[in-house]
Short mmCIF file of C-alpha atoms in Angstrom, two decimals:
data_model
loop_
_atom_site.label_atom_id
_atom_site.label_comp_id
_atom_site.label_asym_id
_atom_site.label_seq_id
_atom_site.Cartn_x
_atom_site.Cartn_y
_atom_site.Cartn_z
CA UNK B 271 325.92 190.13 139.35
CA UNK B 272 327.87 187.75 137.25
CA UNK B 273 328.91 184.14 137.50
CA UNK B 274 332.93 183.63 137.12
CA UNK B 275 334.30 179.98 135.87
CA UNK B 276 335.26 178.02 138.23
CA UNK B 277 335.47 174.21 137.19
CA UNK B 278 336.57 172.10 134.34
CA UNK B 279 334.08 169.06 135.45
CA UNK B 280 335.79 165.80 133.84
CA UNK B 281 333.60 162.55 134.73
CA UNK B 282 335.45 159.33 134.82
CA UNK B 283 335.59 156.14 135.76
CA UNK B 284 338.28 156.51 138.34
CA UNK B 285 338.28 159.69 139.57
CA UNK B 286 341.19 159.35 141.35
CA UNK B 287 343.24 158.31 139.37
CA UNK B 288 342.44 160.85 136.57
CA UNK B 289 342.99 163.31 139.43
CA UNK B 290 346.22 162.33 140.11
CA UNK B 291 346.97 162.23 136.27
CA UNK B 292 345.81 165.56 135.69
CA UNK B 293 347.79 166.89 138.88
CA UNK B 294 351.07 165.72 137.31
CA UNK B 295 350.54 166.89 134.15
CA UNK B 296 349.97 170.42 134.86
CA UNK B 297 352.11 170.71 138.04
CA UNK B 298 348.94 170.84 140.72
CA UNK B 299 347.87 168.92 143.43
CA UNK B 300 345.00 167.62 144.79
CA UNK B 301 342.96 170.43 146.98
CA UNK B 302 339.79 167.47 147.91
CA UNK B 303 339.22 164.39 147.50
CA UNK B 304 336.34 162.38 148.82
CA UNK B 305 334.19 159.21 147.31
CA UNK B 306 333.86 159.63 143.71
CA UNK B 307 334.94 163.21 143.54
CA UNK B 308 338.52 164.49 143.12
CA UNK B 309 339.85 168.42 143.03
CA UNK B 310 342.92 169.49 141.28
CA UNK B 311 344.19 173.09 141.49
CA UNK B 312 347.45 175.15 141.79
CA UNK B 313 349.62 174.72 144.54
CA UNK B 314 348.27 176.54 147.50
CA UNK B 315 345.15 177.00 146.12
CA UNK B 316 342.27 176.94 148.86
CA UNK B 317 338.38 176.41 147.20
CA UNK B 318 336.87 178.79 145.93
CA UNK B 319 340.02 180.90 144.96
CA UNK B 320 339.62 182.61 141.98
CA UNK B 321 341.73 179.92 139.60
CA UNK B 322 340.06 178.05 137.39
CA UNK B 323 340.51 174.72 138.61
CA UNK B 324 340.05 170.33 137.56
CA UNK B 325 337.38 168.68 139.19
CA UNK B 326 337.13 164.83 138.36
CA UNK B 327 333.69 162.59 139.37
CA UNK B 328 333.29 159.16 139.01
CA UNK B 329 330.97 158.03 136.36
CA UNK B 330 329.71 154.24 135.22
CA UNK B 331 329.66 155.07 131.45
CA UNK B 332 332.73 154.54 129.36
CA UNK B 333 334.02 156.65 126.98
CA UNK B 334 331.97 157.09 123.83
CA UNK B 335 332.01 160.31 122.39
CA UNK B 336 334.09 162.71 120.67
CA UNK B 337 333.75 165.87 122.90
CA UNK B 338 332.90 169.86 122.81
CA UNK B 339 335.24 170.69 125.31
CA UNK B 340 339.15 169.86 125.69
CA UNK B 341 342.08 171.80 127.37
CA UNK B 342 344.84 173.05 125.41
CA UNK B 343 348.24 173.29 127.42
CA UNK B 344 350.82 176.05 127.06
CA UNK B 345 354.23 175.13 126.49
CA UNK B 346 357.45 178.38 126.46
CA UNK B 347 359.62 176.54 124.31
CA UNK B 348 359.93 174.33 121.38
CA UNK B 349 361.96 172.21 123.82
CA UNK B 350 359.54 172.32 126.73
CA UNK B 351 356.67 171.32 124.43
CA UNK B 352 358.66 167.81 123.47
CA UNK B 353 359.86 167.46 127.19
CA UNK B 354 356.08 167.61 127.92
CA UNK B 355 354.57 165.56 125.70
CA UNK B 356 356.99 162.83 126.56
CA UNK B 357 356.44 163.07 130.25
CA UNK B 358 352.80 162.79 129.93
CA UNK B 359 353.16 159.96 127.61
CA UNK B 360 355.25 158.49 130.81
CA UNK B 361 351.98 159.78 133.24
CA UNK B 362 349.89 157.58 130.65
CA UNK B 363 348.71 159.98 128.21
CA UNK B 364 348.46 158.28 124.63
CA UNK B 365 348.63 159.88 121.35
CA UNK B 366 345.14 160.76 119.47
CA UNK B 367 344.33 160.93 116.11
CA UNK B 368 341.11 163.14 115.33
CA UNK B 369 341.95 163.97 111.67
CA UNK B 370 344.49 166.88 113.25
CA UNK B 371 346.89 166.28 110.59
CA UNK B 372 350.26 168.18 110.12
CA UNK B 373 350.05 170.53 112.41
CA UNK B 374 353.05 171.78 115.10
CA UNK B 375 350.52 170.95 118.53
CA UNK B 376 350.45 167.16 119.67
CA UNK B 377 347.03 165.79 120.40
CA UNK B 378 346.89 163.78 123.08
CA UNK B 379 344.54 161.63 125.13
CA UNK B 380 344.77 160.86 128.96
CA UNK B 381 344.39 157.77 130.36
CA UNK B 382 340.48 158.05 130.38
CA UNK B 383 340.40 158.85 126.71
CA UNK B 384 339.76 162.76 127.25
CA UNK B 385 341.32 164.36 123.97
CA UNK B 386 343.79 167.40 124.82
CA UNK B 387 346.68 169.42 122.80
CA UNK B 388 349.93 170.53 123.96
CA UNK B 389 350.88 173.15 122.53
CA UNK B 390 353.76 174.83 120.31
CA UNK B 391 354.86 177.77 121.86
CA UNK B 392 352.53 180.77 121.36
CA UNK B 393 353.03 184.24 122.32
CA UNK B 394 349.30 184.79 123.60
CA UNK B 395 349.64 182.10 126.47
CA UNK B 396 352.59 182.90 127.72
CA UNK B 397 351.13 184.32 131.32
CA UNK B 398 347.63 181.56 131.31
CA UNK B 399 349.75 178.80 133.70
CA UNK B 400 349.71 175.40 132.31
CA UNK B 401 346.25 175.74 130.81
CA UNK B 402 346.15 177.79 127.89
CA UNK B 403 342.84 178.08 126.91
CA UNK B 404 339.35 175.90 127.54
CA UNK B 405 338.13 174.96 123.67
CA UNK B 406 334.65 174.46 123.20
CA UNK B 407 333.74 173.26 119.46
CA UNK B 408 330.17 175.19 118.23
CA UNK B 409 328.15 175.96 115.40
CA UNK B 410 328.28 179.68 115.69
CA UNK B 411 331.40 181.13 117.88
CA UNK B 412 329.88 184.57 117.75
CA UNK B 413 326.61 183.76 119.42
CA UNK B 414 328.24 181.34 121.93
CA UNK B 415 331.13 184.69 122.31
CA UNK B 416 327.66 186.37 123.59
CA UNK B 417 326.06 184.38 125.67
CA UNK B 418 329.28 183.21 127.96
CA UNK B 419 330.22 186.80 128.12
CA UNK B 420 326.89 188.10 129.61
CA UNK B 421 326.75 184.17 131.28
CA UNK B 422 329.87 185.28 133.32
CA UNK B 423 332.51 188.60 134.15
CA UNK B 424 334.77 187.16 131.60
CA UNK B 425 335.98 189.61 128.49
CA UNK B 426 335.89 189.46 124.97
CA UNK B 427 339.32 189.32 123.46
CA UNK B 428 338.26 188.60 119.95
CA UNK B 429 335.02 187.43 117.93
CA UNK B 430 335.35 186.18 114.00
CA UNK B 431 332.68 183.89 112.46
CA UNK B 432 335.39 181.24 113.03
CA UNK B 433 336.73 181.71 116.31
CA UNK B 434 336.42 183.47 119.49
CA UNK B 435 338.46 184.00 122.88
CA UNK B 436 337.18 185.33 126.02
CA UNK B 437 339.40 185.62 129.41
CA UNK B 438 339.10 186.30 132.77
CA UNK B 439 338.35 190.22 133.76
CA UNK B 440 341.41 189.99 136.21
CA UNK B 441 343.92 188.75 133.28
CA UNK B 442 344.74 186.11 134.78
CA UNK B 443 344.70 182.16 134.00
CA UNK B 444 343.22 180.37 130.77
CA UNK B 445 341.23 181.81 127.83
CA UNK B 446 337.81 180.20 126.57
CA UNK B 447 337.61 179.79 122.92
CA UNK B 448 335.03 178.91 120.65
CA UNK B 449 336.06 177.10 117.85
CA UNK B 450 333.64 177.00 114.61
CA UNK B 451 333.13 172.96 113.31
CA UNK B 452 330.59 170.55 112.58
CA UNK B 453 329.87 168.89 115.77
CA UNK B 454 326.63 167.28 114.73
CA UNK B 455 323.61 166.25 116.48
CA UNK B 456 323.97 166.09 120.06
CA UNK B 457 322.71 162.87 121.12
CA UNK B 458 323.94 162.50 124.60
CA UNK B 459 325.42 164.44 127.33
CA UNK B 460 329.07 165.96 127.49
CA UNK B 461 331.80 164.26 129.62
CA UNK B 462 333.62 167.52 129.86
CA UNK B 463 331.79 170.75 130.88
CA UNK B 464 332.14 173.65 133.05
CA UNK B 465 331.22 174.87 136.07
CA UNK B 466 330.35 178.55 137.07
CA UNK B 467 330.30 179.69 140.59
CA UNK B 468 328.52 182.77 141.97
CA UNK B 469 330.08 185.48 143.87
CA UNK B 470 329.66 185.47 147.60
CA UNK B 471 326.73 186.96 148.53
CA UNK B 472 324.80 186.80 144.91
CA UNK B 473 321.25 184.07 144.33
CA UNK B 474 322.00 180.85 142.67
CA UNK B 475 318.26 181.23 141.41
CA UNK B 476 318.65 184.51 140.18
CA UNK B 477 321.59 183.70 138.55
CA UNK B 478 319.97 180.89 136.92
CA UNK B 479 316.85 183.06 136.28
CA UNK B 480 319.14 185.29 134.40
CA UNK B 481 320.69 182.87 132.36
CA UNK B 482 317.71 181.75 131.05
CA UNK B 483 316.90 184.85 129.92
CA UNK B 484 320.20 184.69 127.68
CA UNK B 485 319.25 181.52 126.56
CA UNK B 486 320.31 178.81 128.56
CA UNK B 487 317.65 175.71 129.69
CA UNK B 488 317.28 173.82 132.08
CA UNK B 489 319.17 170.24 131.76
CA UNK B 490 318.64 166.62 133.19
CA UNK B 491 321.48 164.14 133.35
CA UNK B 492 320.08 162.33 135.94
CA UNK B 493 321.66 164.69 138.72
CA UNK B 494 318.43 164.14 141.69
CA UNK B 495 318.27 166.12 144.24
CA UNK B 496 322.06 167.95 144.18
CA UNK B 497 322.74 171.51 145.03
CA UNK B 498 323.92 172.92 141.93
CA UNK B 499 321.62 173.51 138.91
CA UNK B 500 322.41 171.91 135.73
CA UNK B 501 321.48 174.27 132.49
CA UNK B 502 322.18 174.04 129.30
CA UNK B 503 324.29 176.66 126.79
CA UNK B 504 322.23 177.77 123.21
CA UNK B 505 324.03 174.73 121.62
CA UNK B 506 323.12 172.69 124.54
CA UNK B 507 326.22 172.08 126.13
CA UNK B 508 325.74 171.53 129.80
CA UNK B 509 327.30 173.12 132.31
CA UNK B 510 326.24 173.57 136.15
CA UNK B 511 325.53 176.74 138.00
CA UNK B 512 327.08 176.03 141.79
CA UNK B 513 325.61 177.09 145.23
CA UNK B 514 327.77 180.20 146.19
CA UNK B 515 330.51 179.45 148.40
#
């Protein structure tokens, strides 16, 4: 039995007003919303659909660090991509410099300082929905292409030692790429991260059992006593394993 993705987990220091930011900008809504926690999905979605959705907590830190994970978004057109940008610039998002250079995506931040790209039309995401793709910066894109492949029903769509894209079984929504850089030490824990959600019916501790098998450890970020188990990927990106639905 295999865990499917279910969350992008942004923590934030207004979670609902990221919420709402990241509902206009890709055309959702909000699904939940309760103290400190905010869910953004598709229109119509009902939790836990199969979509892989935005889930925003609140968080005391500030924004420090450069992250692992970002979204990229999809645009259809060279016009759509520039109609885009400037209507998330209106939404609050503010252009980011991190050493991109000439390149024909825009690099954004959101109002929270969460890096993102929008971008140029490409022929691969043309069916994802407003997310393109989930990019996760790592030191070796064909080991991380392993583990989140066994880690969940996702399949491989292409491994280099540069990069590497996995997607959903059902061909449906965003890919998950792993991007080959220098991230450095990791010093502290990840703003951004995903969630994985069991099937109905399958054992959160089996699931987690397994995944330590592949590799992954167990993580603290100060979570307590929560129902969800918080691991940690072979380059020790967190991510949570969630109580089945």
């Amino acid at each position: 039995m295999a865990l499917r993705l279910g969350l992008m987990n942004f923590k934030a220091r207004d979670s609902s007003a990221l919420g709402r930011f990241w509902a206009e900008a890709l055309g959702w809504s909000v699904f939940s919303e309760g103290p400190g926690v905010t869910g953004v999905g598709p229109l119509g979605f009902v939790w836990p659909d199969s979509a892989v959705c935005v889930c925003v907590v609140t968080v005391p830190e500030p924004e420090t660090v450069k992250y692992r994970v970002h979204l990229d978004l999809a645009t259809t057109s060279a016009a759509h991509q520039a109609e885009l940008v400037a209507r998330l610039k209106e939404l609050g998002a503010t252009p980011a410099d991190v050493g991109q250079g000439d390149v024909p995506w825009t690099v954004l931040a959101d109002p929270e300082g969460n890096v993102f790209c929008v971008l140029e039309p490409r022929e691969i995401y043309r069916d994802t929905g407003p997310i393109a793709t989930v990019v996760v910066d790592c030191a070796d894109p064909r080991a991380m292409a392993r583990f989140w492949g066994q880690a969940t029903d996702w399949t491989l769509h292409e491994m280099t030692d540069d990069h590497a894209r996995l997607r959903s079984a059902t061909g449906a929504g965003p890919y998950l790429e792993f991007l080959r850089t220098t991230p450095g030490e990791k010093t502290v824990w990840n703003r951004v991260h995903l969630d994985l959600l069991p099937y109905p019916g399958a054992d959160q501790a089996a699931e987690v059992a397994r995944l330590r098998t592949l590799g992954a450890t167990l993580a603290d970020v100060g979570q307590g006593d929560v129902p969800w188990i918080v691991l940690a990927d072979p380059e020790g990106n967190e991510f949570c394993v969630l109580a089945p639905a």
